[in-house]
Coordinates of C-alpha atoms in Angstrom, one line a residue:
X8 CA 150.0 67.9 93.6
X9 CA 149.0 70.1 90.7
X10 CA 148.2 68.7 87.3
X11 CA 151.5 70.0 85.9
X12 CA 153.4 68.2 88.6
X13 CA 151.5 65.0 88.0
X14 CA 152.1 65.2 84.2
X15 CA 155.8 65.8 84.8
X16 CA 156.0 62.9 87.3
X17 CA 154.5 60.8 84.5
X18 CA 157.4 61.9 82.3
X19 CA 159.8 61.1 85.1
X20 CA 158.3 57.6 85.5
X21 CA 158.6 57.2 81.7
X22 CA 162.4 58.0 82.0
X23 CA 162.7 55.7 85.0
X24 CA 161.0 52.9 83.1
X25 CA 163.3 53.5 80.1
X26 CA 166.3 53.3 82.4
X27 CA 165.1 50.1 84.0
X28 CA 164.4 48.7 80.5
X29 CA 167.9 49.7 79.3
X30 CA 169.5 48.2 82.4
X31 CA 167.5 45.0 82.1
X32 CA 168.3 44.8 78.4
X33 CA 172.0 45.5 79.1
X34 CA 172.1 42.6 81.7
X35 CA 170.3 40.4 79.2
X36 CA 172.9 41.4 76.6
X37 CA 175.7 40.7 79.0
X38 CA 174.4 37.3 79.8
X39 CA 174.0 36.6 76.1
X40 CA 177.5 37.8 75.4
X41 CA 178.8 35.7 78.2
X42 CA 176.9 32.6 77.0
X43 CA 178.1 33.2 73.5
X44 CA 181.7 33.7 74.6
X45 CA 181.6 30.6 76.8
X46 CA 180.1 28.6 74.0
X47 CA 182.8 29.9 71.6
X48 CA 185.4 28.9 74.2
X49 CA 183.9 25.4 74.6
X50 CA 183.9 25.0 70.8
X51 CA 187.5 26.2 70.6
X52 CA 188.7 23.7 73.3
X53 CA 186.6 20.9 71.8
X54 CA 188.2 21.5 68.4
X55 CA 191.6 21.2 70.1
X56 CA 190.5 18.0 71.9
X57 CA 189.4 16.6 68.5
X58 CA 192.7 17.5 67.0
X59 CA 194.7 15.8 69.8
X60 CA 192.4 12.8 69.8
X61 CA 192.9 12.3 66.1
X62 CA 196.7 12.3 66.5
X63 CA 196.4 9.9 69.4
X64 CA 194.3 7.6 67.3
X65 CA 196.8 7.8 64.4
X66 CA 199.6 7.0 66.9
X67 CA 197.6 4.1 68.3
X68 CA 197.2 2.8 64.7
X69 CA 201.0 2.9 64.3
X70 CA 200.9 5.7 61.7
X71 CA 203.2 7.8 64.0
X72 CA 205.1 7.2 67.1
X73 CA 203.5 8.7 70.2
X74 CA 206.3 11.3 70.6
X75 CA 205.9 12.3 66.9
X76 CA 202.2 12.4 67.2
X77 CA 202.4 14.6 70.3
X78 CA 204.9 16.9 68.5
X79 CA 202.5 17.2 65.5
X80 CA 199.6 17.9 68.0
X81 CA 201.6 20.6 69.7
X82 CA 202.5 22.2 66.4
X83 CA 198.8 22.3 65.4
X84 CA 197.7 23.5 68.8
X85 CA 200.0 26.5 68.4
X86 CA 198.1 27.5 65.2
X87 CA 194.7 27.6 67.0
X88 CA 193.5 31.1 68.0
X89 CA 190.3 32.6 69.5
X90 CA 190.5 36.4 69.5
X91 CA 194.0 36.2 70.9
X92 CA 193.3 33.3 73.2
X93 CA 195.4 30.1 73.0
X94 CA 195.3 26.5 74.0
X95 CA 197.6 25.0 76.7
X96 CA 197.8 21.5 78.0
X97 CA 199.0 19.7 81.2
X98 CA 199.1 16.0 82.2
X99 CA 197.7 14.2 85.2
X100 CA 200.6 15.3 87.4
X101 CA 199.8 18.9 86.5
X102 CA 203.0 19.3 84.5
X103 CA 202.8 21.3 81.3
X104 CA 202.9 19.3 78.1
X105 CA 202.2 22.3 76.0
X106 CA 202.1 26.0 76.6
X107 CA 203.0 28.8 74.2
X108 CA 204.6 30.9 76.9
X109 CA 206.0 28.4 79.4
X110 CA 208.6 25.6 79.2
X111 CA 207.4 22.0 78.8
X112 CA 207.4 19.9 82.0
X113 CA 206.9 22.9 84.3
X114 CA 205.2 21.8 87.5
X115 CA 202.0 23.9 87.9
X116 CA 200.5 21.9 90.8
X117 CA 201.3 24.7 93.3
X118 CA 200.3 27.6 91.0
X119 CA 197.8 29.9 92.6
X120 CA 196.0 32.9 91.2
X121 CA 195.7 36.3 92.9
X122 CA 192.8 35.0 95.0
X123 CA 194.9 32.2 96.3
X124 CA 193.1 29.5 94.3
X125 CA 195.2 26.5 93.1
X126 CA 194.2 27.2 89.5
X127 CA 195.5 24.1 87.7
X128 CA 194.2 21.7 90.5
X129 CA 190.8 23.3 90.1
X130 CA 191.0 22.9 86.3
X131 CA 191.9 19.2 86.7
X132 CA 189.1 18.6 89.1
X133 CA 186.7 20.4 86.8
X134 CA 187.7 18.2 83.8
X135 CA 187.3 15.0 86.0
X136 CA 183.8 16.0 87.1
X137 CA 180.7 15.2 85.1
X138 CA 179.8 18.9 85.0
X139 CA 180.7 20.8 81.8
X140 CA 181.5 23.9 83.7
X141 CA 184.0 26.8 83.5
X142 CA 186.5 28.3 86.0
X143 CA 187.2 32.0 86.5
X144 CA 190.8 33.0 86.9
X145 CA 192.0 36.3 88.2
X146 CA 195.5 37.7 87.6
X147 CA 197.4 41.0 87.2
X148 CA 198.3 42.3 83.8
X149 CA 201.4 44.2 82.8
X150 CA 199.7 47.5 83.7
X151 CA 199.0 46.3 87.2
X152 CA 195.3 46.0 86.6
X153 CA 193.3 43.0 87.8
X154 CA 191.9 41.0 85.0
X155 CA 189.6 38.0 85.0
X156 CA 189.5 35.1 82.5
X157 CA 187.1 32.3 82.0
X158 CA 188.8 28.9 81.6
X159 CA 187.4 25.7 80.1
X160 CA 189.1 22.3 80.1
X161 CA 188.7 19.0 78.3
X162 CA 190.4 15.7 78.9
X163 CA 192.1 13.3 76.4
X164 CA 192.4 9.9 78.1
X165 CA 194.7 8.4 75.5
X166 CA 197.6 10.7 76.4
X167 CA 196.4 11.8 79.8
X168 CA 196.3 15.4 78.6
X169 CA 194.1 18.2 79.9
X170 CA 193.5 20.8 77.2
X171 CA 192.4 24.2 78.4
X172 CA 191.9 27.7 77.1
X173 CA 190.6 31.0 78.4
X174 CA 189.0 34.2 77.3
X175 CA 189.1 37.6 79.0
X176 CA 186.0 38.7 80.8
X177 CA 187.1 42.3 80.1
X178 CA 186.3 41.7 76.5
X179 CA 182.8 40.8 77.5
X180 CA 182.6 43.8 79.8
X181 CA 183.8 46.0 77.0
X182 CA 181.2 44.6 74.7
X183 CA 178.6 44.9 77.5
X184 CA 179.4 48.6 78.1
X185 CA 179.4 49.3 74.4
X186 CA 176.0 47.7 74.2
X187 CA 174.8 49.8 77.2
X188 CA 176.1 53.0 75.6
X189 CA 174.4 52.1 72.3
X190 CA 171.1 51.3 74.0
X191 CA 171.4 54.4 76.2
X192 CA 171.9 56.6 73.2
X193 CA 168.8 55.1 71.5
X194 CA 166.7 55.3 74.6
X195 CA 167.9 58.8 75.4
X196 CA 167.0 60.0 71.9
X197 CA 163.6 58.4 72.1
X198 CA 163.2 59.8 75.6
X199 CA 164.2 63.4 74.6
X200 CA 161.7 63.3 71.7
X201 CA 158.9 61.9 74.0
X202 CA 159.8 64.6 76.6
X203 CA 159.6 67.4 74.1
X204 CA 156.2 66.0 72.8
X205 CA 155.0 65.7 76.4
X206 CA 156.2 69.2 77.2
X207 CA 154.2 70.5 74.3
X208 CA 151.1 68.5 75.3
X209 CA 151.4 69.7 78.9
X210 CA 151.7 73.3 77.8
X211 CA 148.8 73.0 75.4
X212 CA 146.5 71.2 77.9
X213 CA 147.3 73.7 80.7
X214 CA 146.9 76.6 78.3
X215 CA 143.4 75.3 77.3
X216 CA 142.6 74.9 81.0
X217 CA 144.1 78.2 82.0
X218 CA 145.5 76.7 85.2
X219 CA 145.2 73.8 87.5
X220 CA 141.8 71.9 87.1
X221 CA 141.3 72.1 90.8
X222 CA 140.8 75.9 90.5
X223 CA 138.1 75.2 87.9
X224 CA 136.5 72.6 90.1
X225 CA 136.5 74.9 93.1
X226 CA 135.1 77.8 91.1
X227 CA 132.3 75.7 89.6
X228 CA 131.5 74.3 93.0
X229 CA 131.3 77.8 94.5
X230 CA 129.1 79.0 91.7
X231 CA 126.8 75.9 92.2
X232 CA 126.6 76.8 95.9
X233 CA 125.6 80.4 95.0
X234 CA 128.9 82.1 95.9
X235 CA 129.6 84.5 93.1
X236 CA 132.1 86.7 95.0
X237 CA 135.3 84.7 94.6
X238 CA 137.0 85.6 91.3
X239 CA 139.5 83.5 89.5
X240 CA 143.1 84.6 89.0
X241 CA 143.8 84.5 85.2
X242 CA 146.9 85.1 83.2
X243 CA 147.2 88.5 81.6
X244 CA 146.8 87.2 78.1
X245 CA 144.2 84.5 78.9
X246 CA 141.2 85.0 76.6
X247 CA 140.3 81.5 75.5
X248 CA 140.8 79.1 78.4
X249 CA 138.3 77.1 80.5
X250 CA 139.1 79.2 83.6
X251 CA 138.5 82.4 81.5
X252 CA 135.1 81.0 80.4
X253 CA 134.2 80.1 84.0
X254 CA 135.2 83.5 85.2
X255 CA 133.1 85.1 82.5
X256 CA 130.1 83.0 83.6
X257 CA 130.6 84.0 87.2
X258 CA 130.8 87.7 86.3
X259 CA 127.7 87.4 84.2
X260 CA 125.8 85.6 86.9
X261 CA 127.0 88.2 89.5
X262 CA 125.8 91.1 87.4
X263 CA 122.4 89.4 86.6
X264 CA 120.6 90.7 89.8
X265 CA 121.7 94.3 89.0
X266 CA 120.5 93.9 85.4
X267 CA 117.2 92.6 86.7
X268 CA 116.9 95.6 89.1
X269 CA 117.7 98.0 86.3
X270 CA 115.2 96.2 84.1
X271 CA 112.5 96.6 86.8
X272 CA 113.4 100.3 87.2
X273 CA 113.2 100.7 83.4
X274 CA 109.8 98.9 83.4
X275 CA 108.5 101.3 86.2
X276 CA 109.8 104.3 84.2
X277 CA 108.2 103.0 81.1
X278 CA 104.9 102.6 83.0
X279 CA 105.2 106.1 84.3
X280 CA 106.0 107.4 80.8
X281 CA 103.0 105.5 79.5
X282 CA 100.7 107.0 82.1
X283 CA 102.1 110.5 81.4
X284 CA 101.6 109.9 77.7
X285 CA 98.0 108.9 78.5
X286 CA 97.5 112.1 80.6
X287 CA 99.2 114.2 77.9
X288 CA 96.9 112.6 75.3
X289 CA 93.9 113.4 77.4
X290 CA 95.1 117.0 78.0
X291 CA 95.9 117.2 74.3
X292 CA 92.3 116.1 73.5
X293 CA 91.0 118.8 75.9
X294 CA 93.3 121.4 74.3
X295 CA 92.1 120.3 70.9
X296 CA 88.5 120.7 72.0
X297 CA 89.4 124.1 73.5
X298 CA 91.1 125.0 70.3
X299 CA 88.1 123.9 68.4
X300 CA 85.9 126.0 70.6
X301 CA 88.3 128.9 70.3
X302 CA 88.3 128.4 66.5
X303 CA 84.5 128.6 66.5
X304 CA 84.6 131.7 68.7
X305 CA 87.3 133.2 66.4
X306 CA 85.1 132.4 63.4
X307 CA 82.1 134.1 65.1
X308 CA 84.4 137.0 66.0
X309 CA 85.5 137.2 62.4
X310 CA 81.9 137.3 61.3
X311 CA 81.2 140.0 63.8
X312 CA 84.3 142.0 62.8
X313 CA 83.3 141.5 59.2
X314 CA 79.8 142.8 60.0
X315 CA 81.2 145.7 62.0
X316 CA 83.5 146.5 59.1
X317 CA 80.5 146.5 56.8
X318 CA 78.5 148.6 59.2
X319 CA 81.5 150.9 59.5
X320 CA 81.6 151.3 55.7
X321 CA 77.9 152.0 55.7
X322 CA 78.3 154.5 58.5
X323 CA 81.2 156.1 56.7
X324 CA 79.0 156.4 53.6
X325 CA 76.2 157.9 55.6
X326 CA 78.7 160.2 57.3
X327 CA 79.9 161.3 53.9
X328 CA 76.4 161.8 52.7
X329 CA 75.7 163.8 56.0
X330 CA 78.8 165.8 55.3
X331 CA 77.6 166.6 51.8
X332 CA 74.2 167.4 53.1
X333 CA 75.7 169.5 55.9
X334 CA 77.8 171.3 53.3
X335 CA 74.9 171.9 51.2
X336 CA 72.9 173.0 54.2
X337 CA 75.7 175.4 55.1
X338 CA 75.7 176.8 51.7
X339 CA 72.0 177.2 51.8
X340 CA 72.3 178.8 55.2
X341 CA 74.9 181.2 53.8
X342 CA 72.5 182.0 51.0
X343 CA 69.7 182.5 53.6
X344 CA 72.0 184.7 55.6
X345 CA 73.0 186.6 52.5
X346 CA 69.3 186.9 51.6
X347 CA 68.4 187.9 55.1
X348 CA 71.3 190.4 55.1
X349 CA 70.0 191.7 51.8
X350 CA 66.5 191.9 53.2
X351 CA 67.8 193.7 56.3
X352 CA 69.8 196.1 54.2
X353 CA 66.8 196.6 52.0
X354 CA 64.6 197.2 55.0
X355 CA 67.2 199.6 56.5
X356 CA 67.2 201.5 53.2
X357 CA 63.5 201.6 53.1
X358 CA 63.4 202.9 56.6
X359 CA 65.8 205.6 55.9
X360 CA 63.9 206.6 52.9
X361 CA 60.8 206.9 54.8
X362 CA 62.3 209.2 57.2

């Protein structure tokens, strides 16, 4: 059985226990009511016996005649009442000496109840026995329903009277069922309140667990055995239960090897990057050295270019001077030519003149 079923069975057992308790209390109440009613009946008949005995004693003392005393006794018996019950009396021959609904002297020796019991004979035997018991009498009422009555009898030896009275068992049954109804209402109200509280507790406990504890047990056992492939079935809105936490733990453990492999890969990559950085640093140092050498060469080249420029300027100055000298030489040559031309002309003229 699931935990939910077990908890609800506990609630059912609580209801069963309450019903048994109500039934037991009702039976106890019925027995108490019966005992109280029988005791009331005995007290009622005992008071009638005391009344008749007092008149018998007064008659014996000569205060009244026996007949007058008996009439006084009958008159006072008619005034006695116990919740609608009355006292009746019969003598040793089982002839009525007093009955509010029957004629005096009626022979009741052959009277039987609906069960065939010689009722008055049984009453007489009960009064003559040492036991202070009661007799149940069954009859049919005006509505045709069977009714039971409890009878009690006491004996007055002075007049040979048997005084009896009865009470309806139906009154006790009615009081019994009213008590059962009252206790049932009380027990039902308490049971409903307890059931509602238990329903809330069951819902809260199962909500905190996220399901049946056996699922959590199996899942934890599987994780302990290294099986991380069996996932738990959770409710769609379950975010805080024990099963949700166990499922999160399982997933975390299942993903741990992959995260370790990724970490190893990252570590290898970092090592490779570190080696590359070292190579790059070495090459950078070499490039820096080469750049330094290149810078030195460039500096030397700059010095050379600077010297070449200076030499070029000097050469340019010399060229200028050469051009000036050449110009002057040209002019001087022109003068020489002119002079030579003049000399030639002068020589030619001299020659002509000689001729």
